[in-house]
Amino acid sequence: MASQLYHEGNRALQDAFGSRRIADRLEAITFRQAFTETDRSFIESAGFFFLATADAEGRPDCSFKGGPPGFVRVTAPDELLFPDFDGNGMFKSLGNIRVNPAVGLLFIAMGTIPARLRVNGTARVLRDDPRRAGFVGAQLLVEVRARAIFPNCPRYIPSDGAPSPYLPQAGTPPTEPAWKSFETFRDAVPPRAPAPGIPDRPETRET
C-alpha cells in the first residue's frame, strides 16, 4: 500500500540511512486521520502551537500561535478550530491559507513529560462564522481538516530550561530513547550511522 506520509525525497534518505523499515513501522502504528481522546486532551490543554503555511509558490512561513488553554478546539473527528487574535496586521499565515490551504501544526509540551503531536491537513479562514462568538477576542477563525495526525519522539525537547540529555555530546556514547527497545519497534530500528565526535559502542537502551 502506498505511503500517506512519505514521498520520494523521504524514501531516498530513508534508504541511504537504512531507516525505511522503522519509518514504515512508525506510519503503520502511529499515523491516524481521526483524533483520539488523548489527542483531544493534549490539543485542548495547549497554550501554544506552531503553524506552518506556504504561499501559492510554495514559499514557507512558520508562526507561533498562543492563547489560553482551550483556545484550540477539536470540533469533529478530523477537524479542529482556533481563533486569530489581533496582531501586526501582516496576515502572513492566514493570507497564505487563502491561496494555499495546506498547513502543518506542531503541538509541543515541555517539562518533566515532554510530548509533541503533528497535525497536517487543509485549512480555511472563516470571518462570519457564528462560532467566533465563543472565542473571546477572535477576529477570525481558522478551521483545519486533518489529513495526517501523528506523534513524534520528544527526546530533543528541553526540560525546565535544561538541554535534553539525548543531545549529542563530544566523546560521550549516545543515550537511546526507550521507544527503540519496545517490542513493537525494536526489530526495525537500524544501527546508528557514524557521526563525528560520537564513539561507537554496542547499542544500549534507556529503560
JSON list of C-alpha atoms in Angstrom, two decimals:
[
{"chain": "A", "resi": 1, "resn": "MET", "atom": "CA", "xyz": [0.00, 0.00, 0.00]},
{"chain": "A", "resi": 2, "resn": "ALA", "atom": "CA", "xyz": [1.30, 3.44, -0.89]},
{"chain": "A", "resi": 3, "resn": "SER", "atom": "CA", "xyz": [2.53, 5.56, 1.98]},
{"chain": "A", "resi": 4, "resn": "GLN", "atom": "CA", "xyz": [0.40, 8.50, 3.07]},
{"chain": "A", "resi": 5, "resn": "LEU", "atom": "CA", "xyz": [3.33, 10.17, 4.84]},
{"chain": "A", "resi": 6, "resn": "TYR", "atom": "CA", "xyz": [6.39, 9.71, 2.63]},
{"chain": "A", "resi": 7, "resn": "HIS", "atom": "CA", "xyz": [7.41, 10.83, -0.84]},
{"chain": "A", "resi": 8, "resn": "GLU", "atom": "CA", "xyz": [10.47, 10.02, -2.95]},
{"chain": "A", "resi": 9, "resn": "GLY", "atom": "CA", "xyz": [12.61, 12.58, -1.13]},
{"chain": "A", "resi": 10, "resn": "ASN", "atom": "CA", "xyz": [11.88, 10.94, 2.22]},
{"chain": "A", "resi": 11, "resn": "ARG", "atom": "CA", "xyz": [12.41, 7.49, 0.75]},
{"chain": "A", "resi": 12, "resn": "ALA", "atom": "CA", "xyz": [15.80, 8.37, -0.73]},
{"chain": "A", "resi": 13, "resn": "LEU", "atom": "CA", "xyz": [17.16, 9.42, 2.67]},
{"chain": "A", "resi": 14, "resn": "GLN", "atom": "CA", "xyz": [15.48, 6.52, 4.47]},
{"chain": "A", "resi": 15, "resn": "ASP", "atom": "CA", "xyz": [17.22, 4.12, 2.10]},
{"chain": "A", "resi": 16, "resn": "ALA", "atom": "CA", "xyz": [20.55, 5.92, 2.49]},
{"chain": "A", "resi": 17, "resn": "PHE", "atom": "CA", "xyz": [20.38, 5.56, 6.29]},
{"chain": "A", "resi": 18, "resn": "GLY", "atom": "CA", "xyz": [18.66, 2.16, 6.40]},
{"chain": "A", "resi": 19, "resn": "SER", "atom": "CA", "xyz": [15.58, 3.54, 8.14]},
{"chain": "A", "resi": 20, "resn": "ARG", "atom": "CA", "xyz": [12.80, 2.61, 5.70]},
{"chain": "A", "resi": 21, "resn": "ARG", "atom": "CA", "xyz": [11.60, -0.27, 7.90]},
{"chain": "A", "resi": 22, "resn": "ILE", "atom": "CA", "xyz": [11.29, 1.83, 11.03]},
{"chain": "A", "resi": 23, "resn": "ALA", "atom": "CA", "xyz": [9.68, 4.66, 9.05]},
{"chain": "A", "resi": 24, "resn": "ASP", "atom": "CA", "xyz": [7.06, 2.25, 7.70]},
{"chain": "A", "resi": 25, "resn": "ARG", "atom": "CA", "xyz": [6.51, 0.77, 11.16]},
{"chain": "A", "resi": 26, "resn": "LEU", "atom": "CA", "xyz": [6.00, 4.20, 12.69]},
{"chain": "A", "resi": 27, "resn": "GLU", "atom": "CA", "xyz": [3.50, 5.10, 9.98]},
{"chain": "A", "resi": 28, "resn": "ALA", "atom": "CA", "xyz": [1.61, 1.83, 10.43]},
{"chain": "A", "resi": 29, "resn": "ILE", "atom": "CA", "xyz": [1.34, 2.24, 14.20]},
{"chain": "A", "resi": 30, "resn": "THR", "atom": "CA", "xyz": [1.17, 5.97, 14.91]},
{"chain": "A", "resi": 31, "resn": "PHE", "atom": "CA", "xyz": [-0.43, 7.53, 11.80]},
{"chain": "A", "resi": 32, "resn": "ARG", "atom": "CA", "xyz": [-4.12, 8.34, 12.00]},
{"chain": "A", "resi": 33, "resn": "GLN", "atom": "CA", "xyz": [-6.72, 10.57, 10.37]},
{"chain": "A", "resi": 34, "resn": "ALA", "atom": "CA", "xyz": [-9.04, 10.98, 13.36]},
{"chain": "A", "resi": 35, "resn": "PHE", "atom": "CA", "xyz": [-8.21, 12.46, 16.74]},
{"chain": "A", "resi": 36, "resn": "THR", "atom": "CA", "xyz": [-8.08, 10.16, 19.74]},
{"chain": "A", "resi": 37, "resn": "GLU", "atom": "CA", "xyz": [-9.30, 11.27, 23.16]},
{"chain": "A", "resi": 38, "resn": "THR", "atom": "CA", "xyz": [-5.64, 11.59, 24.16]},
{"chain": "A", "resi": 39, "resn": "ASP", "atom": "CA", "xyz": [-5.06, 13.86, 21.15]},
{"chain": "A", "resi": 40, "resn": "ARG", "atom": "CA", "xyz": [-8.06, 15.98, 22.09]},
{"chain": "A", "resi": 41, "resn": "SER", "atom": "CA", "xyz": [-6.91, 16.37, 25.68]},
{"chain": "A", "resi": 42, "resn": "PHE", "atom": "CA", "xyz": [-3.38, 17.30, 24.60]},
{"chain": "A", "resi": 43, "resn": "ILE", "atom": "CA", "xyz": [-4.52, 19.82, 21.99]},
{"chain": "A", "resi": 44, "resn": "GLU", "atom": "CA", "xyz": [-7.17, 21.46, 24.14]},
{"chain": "A", "resi": 45, "resn": "SER", "atom": "CA", "xyz": [-4.77, 21.85, 27.08]},
{"chain": "A", "resi": 46, "resn": "ALA", "atom": "CA", "xyz": [-2.13, 23.55, 24.91]},
{"chain": "A", "resi": 47, "resn": "GLY", "atom": "CA", "xyz": [-1.31, 27.22, 25.42]},
{"chain": "A", "resi": 48, "resn": "PHE", "atom": "CA", "xyz": [0.54, 27.47, 22.12]},
{"chain": "A", "resi": 49, "resn": "PHE", "atom": "CA", "xyz": [1.43, 25.69, 18.90]},
{"chain": "A", "resi": 50, "resn": "PHE", "atom": "CA", "xyz": [3.45, 26.34, 15.75]},
{"chain": "A", "resi": 51, "resn": "LEU", "atom": "CA", "xyz": [1.70, 26.83, 12.42]},
{"chain": "A", "resi": 52, "resn": "ALA", "atom": "CA", "xyz": [3.45, 26.18, 9.10]},
{"chain": "A", "resi": 53, "resn": "THR", "atom": "CA", "xyz": [1.96, 27.56, 5.89]},
{"chain": "A", "resi": 54, "resn": "ALA", "atom": "CA", "xyz": [3.17, 28.33, 2.37]},
{"chain": "A", "resi": 55, "resn": "ASP", "atom": "CA", "xyz": [2.15, 30.81, -0.28]},
{"chain": "A", "resi": 56, "resn": "ALA", "atom": "CA", "xyz": [0.91, 29.96, -3.76]},
{"chain": "A", "resi": 57, "resn": "GLU", "atom": "CA", "xyz": [4.50, 29.48, -4.97]},
{"chain": "A", "resi": 58, "resn": "GLY", "atom": "CA", "xyz": [5.39, 27.15, -2.12]},
{"chain": "A", "resi": 59, "resn": "ARG", "atom": "CA", "xyz": [7.46, 29.65, -0.12]},
{"chain": "A", "resi": 60, "resn": "PRO", "atom": "CA", "xyz": [7.13, 28.56, 3.52]},
{"chain": "A", "resi": 61, "resn": "ASP", "atom": "CA", "xyz": [6.33, 30.50, 6.66]},
{"chain": "A", "resi": 62, "resn": "CYS", "atom": "CA", "xyz": [6.12, 29.41, 10.29]},
{"chain": "A", "resi": 63, "resn": "SER", "atom": "CA", "xyz": [4.30, 31.23, 13.09]},
{"chain": "A", "resi": 64, "resn": "PHE", "atom": "CA", "xyz": [3.84, 30.87, 16.82]},
{"chain": "A", "resi": 65, "resn": "LYS", "atom": "CA", "xyz": [0.19, 30.85, 17.87]},
{"chain": "A", "resi": 66, "resn": "GLY", "atom": "CA", "xyz": [-0.64, 31.33, 21.54]},
{"chain": "A", "resi": 67, "resn": "GLY", "atom": "CA", "xyz": [-3.72, 31.62, 23.70]},
{"chain": "A", "resi": 68, "resn": "PRO", "atom": "CA", "xyz": [-5.30, 30.38, 26.91]},
{"chain": "A", "resi": 69, "resn": "PRO", "atom": "CA", "xyz": [-5.56, 26.59, 27.26]},
{"chain": "A", "resi": 70, "resn": "GLY", "atom": "CA", "xyz": [-8.61, 25.56, 25.27]},
{"chain": "A", "resi": 71, "resn": "PHE", "atom": "CA", "xyz": [-8.12, 28.16, 22.54]},
{"chain": "A", "resi": 72, "resn": "VAL", "atom": "CA", "xyz": [-7.66, 25.29, 20.07]},
{"chain": "A", "resi": 73, "resn": "ARG", "atom": "CA", "xyz": [-10.72, 23.04, 19.99]},
{"chain": "A", "resi": 74, "resn": "VAL", "atom": "CA", "xyz": [-11.28, 19.66, 18.39]},
{"chain": "A", "resi": 75, "resn": "THR", "atom": "CA", "xyz": [-14.67, 20.09, 16.72]},
{"chain": "A", "resi": 76, "resn": "ALA", "atom": "CA", "xyz": [-15.01, 16.83, 14.77]},
{"chain": "A", "resi": 77, "resn": "PRO", "atom": "CA", "xyz": [-13.14, 13.51, 14.50]},
{"chain": "A", "resi": 78, "resn": "ASP", "atom": "CA", "xyz": [-10.81, 15.01, 11.87]},
{"chain": "A", "resi": 79, "resn": "GLU", "atom": "CA", "xyz": [-11.28, 18.74, 12.48]},
{"chain": "A", "resi": 80, "resn": "LEU", "atom": "CA", "xyz": [-10.04, 21.46, 14.81]},
{"chain": "A", "resi": 81, "resn": "LEU", "atom": "CA", "xyz": [-10.71, 25.16, 15.17]},
{"chain": "A", "resi": 82, "resn": "PHE", "atom": "CA", "xyz": [-8.63, 28.03, 16.51]},
{"chain": "A", "resi": 83, "resn": "PRO", "atom": "CA", "xyz": [-9.03, 31.82, 16.70]},
{"chain": "A", "resi": 84, "resn": "ASP", "atom": "CA", "xyz": [-6.95, 34.54, 15.13]},
{"chain": "A", "resi": 85, "resn": "PHE", "atom": "CA", "xyz": [-6.32, 37.38, 17.57]},
{"chain": "A", "resi": 86, "resn": "ASP", "atom": "CA", "xyz": [-5.29, 40.95, 16.78]},
{"chain": "A", "resi": 87, "resn": "GLY", "atom": "CA", "xyz": [-1.68, 41.00, 15.59]},
{"chain": "A", "resi": 88, "resn": "ASN", "atom": "CA", "xyz": [0.65, 43.06, 13.44]},
{"chain": "A", "resi": 89, "resn": "GLY", "atom": "CA", "xyz": [-1.75, 43.21, 10.50]},
{"chain": "A", "resi": 90, "resn": "MET", "atom": "CA", "xyz": [0.55, 41.34, 8.11]},
{"chain": "A", "resi": 91, "resn": "PHE", "atom": "CA", "xyz": [-1.71, 38.23, 7.96]},
{"chain": "A", "resi": 92, "resn": "LYS", "atom": "CA", "xyz": [1.21, 36.09, 6.81]},
{"chain": "A", "resi": 93, "resn": "SER", "atom": "CA", "xyz": [-0.25, 32.76, 7.92]},
{"chain": "A", "resi": 94, "resn": "LEU", "atom": "CA", "xyz": [-3.90, 33.41, 7.18]},
{"chain": "A", "resi": 95, "resn": "GLY", "atom": "CA", "xyz": [-3.08, 35.13, 3.91]},
{"chain": "A", "resi": 96, "resn": "ASN", "atom": "CA", "xyz": [-1.12, 32.07, 2.87]},
{"chain": "A", "resi": 97, "resn": "ILE", "atom": "CA", "xyz": [-4.07, 29.85, 3.75]},
{"chain": "A", "resi": 98, "resn": "ARG", "atom": "CA", "xyz": [-6.27, 31.91, 1.42]},
{"chain": "A", "resi": 99, "resn": "VAL", "atom": "CA", "xyz": [-4.06, 30.99, -1.55]},
{"chain": "A", "resi": 100, "resn": "ASN", "atom": "CA", "xyz": [-2.69, 27.62, -0.39]},
{"chain": "A", "resi": 101, "resn": "PRO", "atom": "CA", "xyz": [-4.75, 25.69, 2.18]},
{"chain": "A", "resi": 102, "resn": "ALA", "atom": "CA", "xyz": [-2.04, 23.15, 3.08]},
{"chain": "A", "resi": 103, "resn": "VAL", "atom": "CA", "xyz": [-0.94, 23.57, 6.72]},
{"chain": "A", "resi": 104, "resn": "GLY", "atom": "CA", "xyz": [1.13, 21.83, 9.36]},
{"chain": "A", "resi": 105, "resn": "LEU", "atom": "CA", "xyz": [0.51, 22.28, 13.10]},
{"chain": "A", "resi": 106, "resn": "LEU", "atom": "CA", "xyz": [3.02, 21.26, 15.76]},
{"chain": "A", "resi": 107, "resn": "PHE", "atom": "CA", "xyz": [1.87, 20.99, 19.38]},
{"chain": "A", "resi": 108, "resn": "ILE", "atom": "CA", "xyz": [4.64, 20.70, 21.98]},
{"chain": "A", "resi": 109, "resn": "ALA", "atom": "CA", "xyz": [4.61, 20.08, 25.73]},
{"chain": "A", "resi": 110, "resn": "MET", "atom": "CA", "xyz": [7.80, 20.88, 27.60]},
{"chain": "A", "resi": 111, "resn": "GLY", "atom": "CA", "xyz": [8.64, 19.99, 31.19]},
{"chain": "A", "resi": 112, "resn": "THR", "atom": "CA", "xyz": [9.02, 16.72, 33.03]},
{"chain": "A", "resi": 113, "resn": "ILE", "atom": "CA", "xyz": [6.93, 14.78, 30.49]},
{"chain": "A", "resi": 114, "resn": "PRO", "atom": "CA", "xyz": [7.72, 16.23, 27.04]},
{"chain": "A", "resi": 115, "resn": "ALA", "atom": "CA", "xyz": [5.48, 15.39, 24.11]},
{"chain": "A", "resi": 116, "resn": "ARG", "atom": "CA", "xyz": [4.72, 16.57, 20.62]},
{"chain": "A", "resi": 117, "resn": "LEU", "atom": "CA", "xyz": [1.92, 15.99, 18.14]},
{"chain": "A", "resi": 118, "resn": "ARG", "atom": "CA", "xyz": [1.78, 16.86, 14.45]},
{"chain": "A", "resi": 119, "resn": "VAL", "atom": "CA", "xyz": [-1.41, 17.68, 12.57]},
{"chain": "A", "resi": 120, "resn": "ASN", "atom": "CA", "xyz": [-1.13, 18.13, 8.80]},
{"chain": "A", "resi": 121, "resn": "GLY", "atom": "CA", "xyz": [-4.10, 19.00, 6.64]},
{"chain": "A", "resi": 122, "resn": "THR", "atom": "CA", "xyz": [-6.01, 21.73, 4.88]},
{"chain": "A", "resi": 123, "resn": "ALA", "atom": "CA", "xyz": [-7.35, 24.93, 6.39]},
{"chain": "A", "resi": 124, "resn": "ARG", "atom": "CA", "xyz": [-9.82, 27.67, 5.64]},
{"chain": "A", "resi": 125, "resn": "VAL", "atom": "CA", "xyz": [-10.23, 31.13, 7.12]},
{"chain": "A", "resi": 126, "resn": "LEU", "atom": "CA", "xyz": [-13.70, 31.96, 8.49]},
{"chain": "A", "resi": 127, "resn": "ARG", "atom": "CA", "xyz": [-14.88, 35.51, 9.08]},
{"chain": "A", "resi": 128, "resn": "ASP", "atom": "CA", "xyz": [-18.64, 35.38, 9.59]},
{"chain": "A", "resi": 129, "resn": "ASP", "atom": "CA", "xyz": [-18.89, 32.07, 11.42]},
{"chain": "A", "resi": 130, "resn": "PRO", "atom": "CA", "xyz": [-21.24, 32.17, 14.44]},
{"chain": "A", "resi": 131, "resn": "ARG", "atom": "CA", "xyz": [-18.76, 30.10, 16.45]},
{"chain": "A", "resi": 132, "resn": "ARG", "atom": "CA", "xyz": [-16.49, 33.14, 16.63]},
{"chain": "A", "resi": 133, "resn": "ALA", "atom": "CA", "xyz": [-18.68, 34.46, 19.45]},
{"chain": "A", "resi": 134, "resn": "GLY", "atom": "CA", "xyz": [-17.37, 31.63, 21.62]},
{"chain": "A", "resi": 135, "resn": "PHE", "atom": "CA", "xyz": [-13.75, 32.81, 21.34]},
{"chain": "A", "resi": 136, "resn": "VAL", "atom": "CA", "xyz": [-13.03, 35.96, 23.35]},
{"chain": "A", "resi": 137, "resn": "GLY", "atom": "CA", "xyz": [-11.04, 38.43, 21.25]},
{"chain": "A", "resi": 138, "resn": "ALA", "atom": "CA", "xyz": [-11.21, 36.46, 17.99]},
{"chain": "A", "resi": 139, "resn": "GLN", "atom": "CA", "xyz": [-11.26, 38.50, 14.80]},
{"chain": "A", "resi": 140, "resn": "LEU", "atom": "CA", "xyz": [-11.26, 35.40, 12.56]},
{"chain": "A", "resi": 141, "resn": "LEU", "atom": "CA", "xyz": [-11.39, 31.64, 12.92]},
{"chain": "A", "resi": 142, "resn": "VAL", "atom": "CA", "xyz": [-9.27, 29.01, 11.21]},
{"chain": "A", "resi": 143, "resn": "GLU", "atom": "CA", "xyz": [-10.73, 25.57, 10.61]},
{"chain": "A", "resi": 144, "resn": "VAL", "atom": "CA", "xyz": [-8.32, 22.71, 9.91]},
{"chain": "A", "resi": 145, "resn": "ARG", "atom": "CA", "xyz": [-9.35, 19.40, 8.35]},
{"chain": "A", "resi": 146, "resn": "ALA", "atom": "CA", "xyz": [-6.71, 16.84, 9.32]},
{"chain": "A", "resi": 147, "resn": "ARG", "atom": "CA", "xyz": [-5.08, 14.62, 6.71]},
{"chain": "A", "resi": 148, "resn": "ALA", "atom": "CA", "xyz": [-2.37, 13.17, 8.95]},
{"chain": "A", "resi": 149, "resn": "ILE", "atom": "CA", "xyz": [-2.16, 13.07, 12.74]},
{"chain": "A", "resi": 150, "resn": "PHE", "atom": "CA", "xyz": [0.86, 11.52, 14.42]},
{"chain": "A", "resi": 151, "resn": "PRO", "atom": "CA", "xyz": [3.13, 11.94, 17.44]},
{"chain": "A", "resi": 152, "resn": "ASN", "atom": "CA", "xyz": [6.89, 12.39, 17.24]},
{"chain": "A", "resi": 153, "resn": "CYS", "atom": "CA", "xyz": [9.66, 11.25, 19.55]},
{"chain": "A", "resi": 154, "resn": "PRO", "atom": "CA", "xyz": [10.12, 14.09, 22.09]},
{"chain": "A", "resi": 155, "resn": "ARG", "atom": "CA", "xyz": [13.69, 13.26, 23.06]},
{"chain": "A", "resi": 156, "resn": "TYR", "atom": "CA", "xyz": [15.29, 16.55, 21.97]},
{"chain": "A", "resi": 157, "resn": "ILE", "atom": "CA", "xyz": [12.75, 18.80, 23.68]},
{"chain": "A", "resi": 158, "resn": "PRO", "atom": "CA", "xyz": [14.41, 20.74, 26.54]},
{"chain": "A", "resi": 159, "resn": "SER", "atom": "CA", "xyz": [13.08, 20.23, 30.05]},
{"chain": "A", "resi": 160, "resn": "ASP", "atom": "CA", "xyz": [12.69, 23.09, 32.54]},
{"chain": "A", "resi": 161, "resn": "GLY", "atom": "CA", "xyz": [15.23, 25.17, 30.64]},
{"chain": "A", "resi": 162, "resn": "ALA", "atom": "CA", "xyz": [17.87, 22.43, 30.62]},
{"chain": "A", "resi": 163, "resn": "PRO", "atom": "CA", "xyz": [19.09, 20.89, 27.35]},
{"chain": "A", "resi": 164, "resn": "SER", "atom": "CA", "xyz": [17.78, 17.45, 26.54]},
{"chain": "A", "resi": 165, "resn": "PRO", "atom": "CA", "xyz": [20.04, 14.66, 27.86]},
{"chain": "A", "resi": 166, "resn": "TYR", "atom": "CA", "xyz": [19.69, 13.00, 24.45]},
{"chain": "A", "resi": 167, "resn": "LEU", "atom": "CA", "xyz": [21.61, 15.74, 22.64]},
{"chain": "A", "resi": 168, "resn": "PRO", "atom": "CA", "xyz": [24.91, 14.52, 21.14]},
{"chain": "A", "resi": 169, "resn": "GLN", "atom": "CA", "xyz": [27.94, 15.31, 23.28]},
{"chain": "A", "resi": 170, "resn": "ALA", "atom": "CA", "xyz": [31.51, 15.00, 22.04]},
{"chain": "A", "resi": 171, "resn": "GLY", "atom": "CA", "xyz": [33.21, 11.86, 23.29]},
{"chain": "A", "resi": 172, "resn": "THR", "atom": "CA", "xyz": [30.08, 10.57, 25.01]},
{"chain": "A", "resi": 173, "resn": "PRO", "atom": "CA", "xyz": [28.20, 7.47, 23.88]},
{"chain": "A", "resi": 174, "resn": "PRO", "atom": "CA", "xyz": [24.63, 8.33, 22.88]},
{"chain": "A", "resi": 175, "resn": "THR", "atom": "CA", "xyz": [21.63, 7.56, 25.07]},
{"chain": "A", "resi": 176, "resn": "GLU", "atom": "CA", "xyz": [18.96, 5.68, 23.17]},
{"chain": "A", "resi": 177, "resn": "PRO", "atom": "CA", "xyz": [15.29, 6.58, 23.75]},
{"chain": "A", "resi": 178, "resn": "ALA", "atom": "CA", "xyz": [13.17, 3.92, 25.39]},
{"chain": "A", "resi": 179, "resn": "TRP", "atom": "CA", "xyz": [10.80, 3.54, 22.44]},
{"chain": "A", "resi": 180, "resn": "LYS", "atom": "CA", "xyz": [13.53, 2.00, 20.28]},
{"chain": "A", "resi": 181, "resn": "SER", "atom": "CA", "xyz": [13.58, -1.01, 22.61]},
{"chain": "A", "resi": 182, "resn": "PHE", "atom": "CA", "xyz": [9.81, -1.52, 22.59]},
{"chain": "A", "resi": 183, "resn": "GLU", "atom": "CA", "xyz": [8.81, -4.89, 21.15]},
{"chain": "A", "resi": 184, "resn": "THR", "atom": "CA", "xyz": [6.67, -3.09, 18.58]},
{"chain": "A", "resi": 185, "resn": "PHE", "atom": "CA", "xyz": [9.68, -1.30, 17.07]},
{"chain": "A", "resi": 186, "resn": "ARG", "atom": "CA", "xyz": [12.99, -2.86, 18.06]},
{"chain": "A", "resi": 187, "resn": "ASP", "atom": "CA", "xyz": [13.34, -5.32, 15.18]},
{"chain": "A", "resi": 188, "resn": "ALA", "atom": "CA", "xyz": [13.01, -2.44, 12.69]},
{"chain": "A", "resi": 189, "resn": "VAL", "atom": "CA", "xyz": [15.42, 0.03, 14.32]},
{"chain": "A", "resi": 190, "resn": "PRO", "atom": "CA", "xyz": [18.57, 0.42, 12.17]},
{"chain": "A", "resi": 191, "resn": "PRO", "atom": "CA", "xyz": [22.08, 0.82, 13.61]},
{"chain": "A", "resi": 192, "resn": "ARG", "atom": "CA", "xyz": [23.15, 4.39, 14.21]},
{"chain": "A", "resi": 193, "resn": "ALA", "atom": "CA", "xyz": [25.05, 5.97, 11.35]},
{"chain": "A", "resi": 194, "resn": "PRO", "atom": "CA", "xyz": [28.61, 7.06, 12.23]},
{"chain": "A", "resi": 195, "resn": "ALA", "atom": "CA", "xyz": [28.73, 10.68, 13.39]},
{"chain": "A", "resi": 196, "resn": "PRO", "atom": "CA", "xyz": [31.70, 12.99, 14.11]},
{"chain": "A", "resi": 197, "resn": "GLY", "atom": "CA", "xyz": [32.77, 13.05, 17.74]},
{"chain": "A", "resi": 198, "resn": "ILE", "atom": "CA", "xyz": [30.44, 10.25, 18.85]},
{"chain": "A", "resi": 199, "resn": "PRO", "atom": "CA", "xyz": [32.14, 6.99, 19.92]},
{"chain": "A", "resi": 200, "resn": "ASP", "atom": "CA", "xyz": [30.96, 3.67, 18.60]},
{"chain": "A", "resi": 201, "resn": "ARG", "atom": "CA", "xyz": [29.60, 1.20, 21.11]},
{"chain": "A", "resi": 202, "resn": "PRO", "atom": "CA", "xyz": [27.09, -1.64, 21.29]},
{"chain": "A", "resi": 203, "resn": "GLU", "atom": "CA", "xyz": [23.59, -0.25, 21.37]},
{"chain": "A", "resi": 204, "resn": "THR", "atom": "CA", "xyz": [22.13, 0.37, 24.81]},
{"chain": "A", "resi": 205, "resn": "ARG", "atom": "CA", "xyz": [18.63, 1.38, 25.65]},
{"chain": "A", "resi": 206, "resn": "GLU", "atom": "CA", "xyz": [17.18, 3.59, 28.30]},
{"chain": "A", "resi": 207, "resn": "THR", "atom": "CA", "xyz": [14.64, 1.70, 30.38]}
]
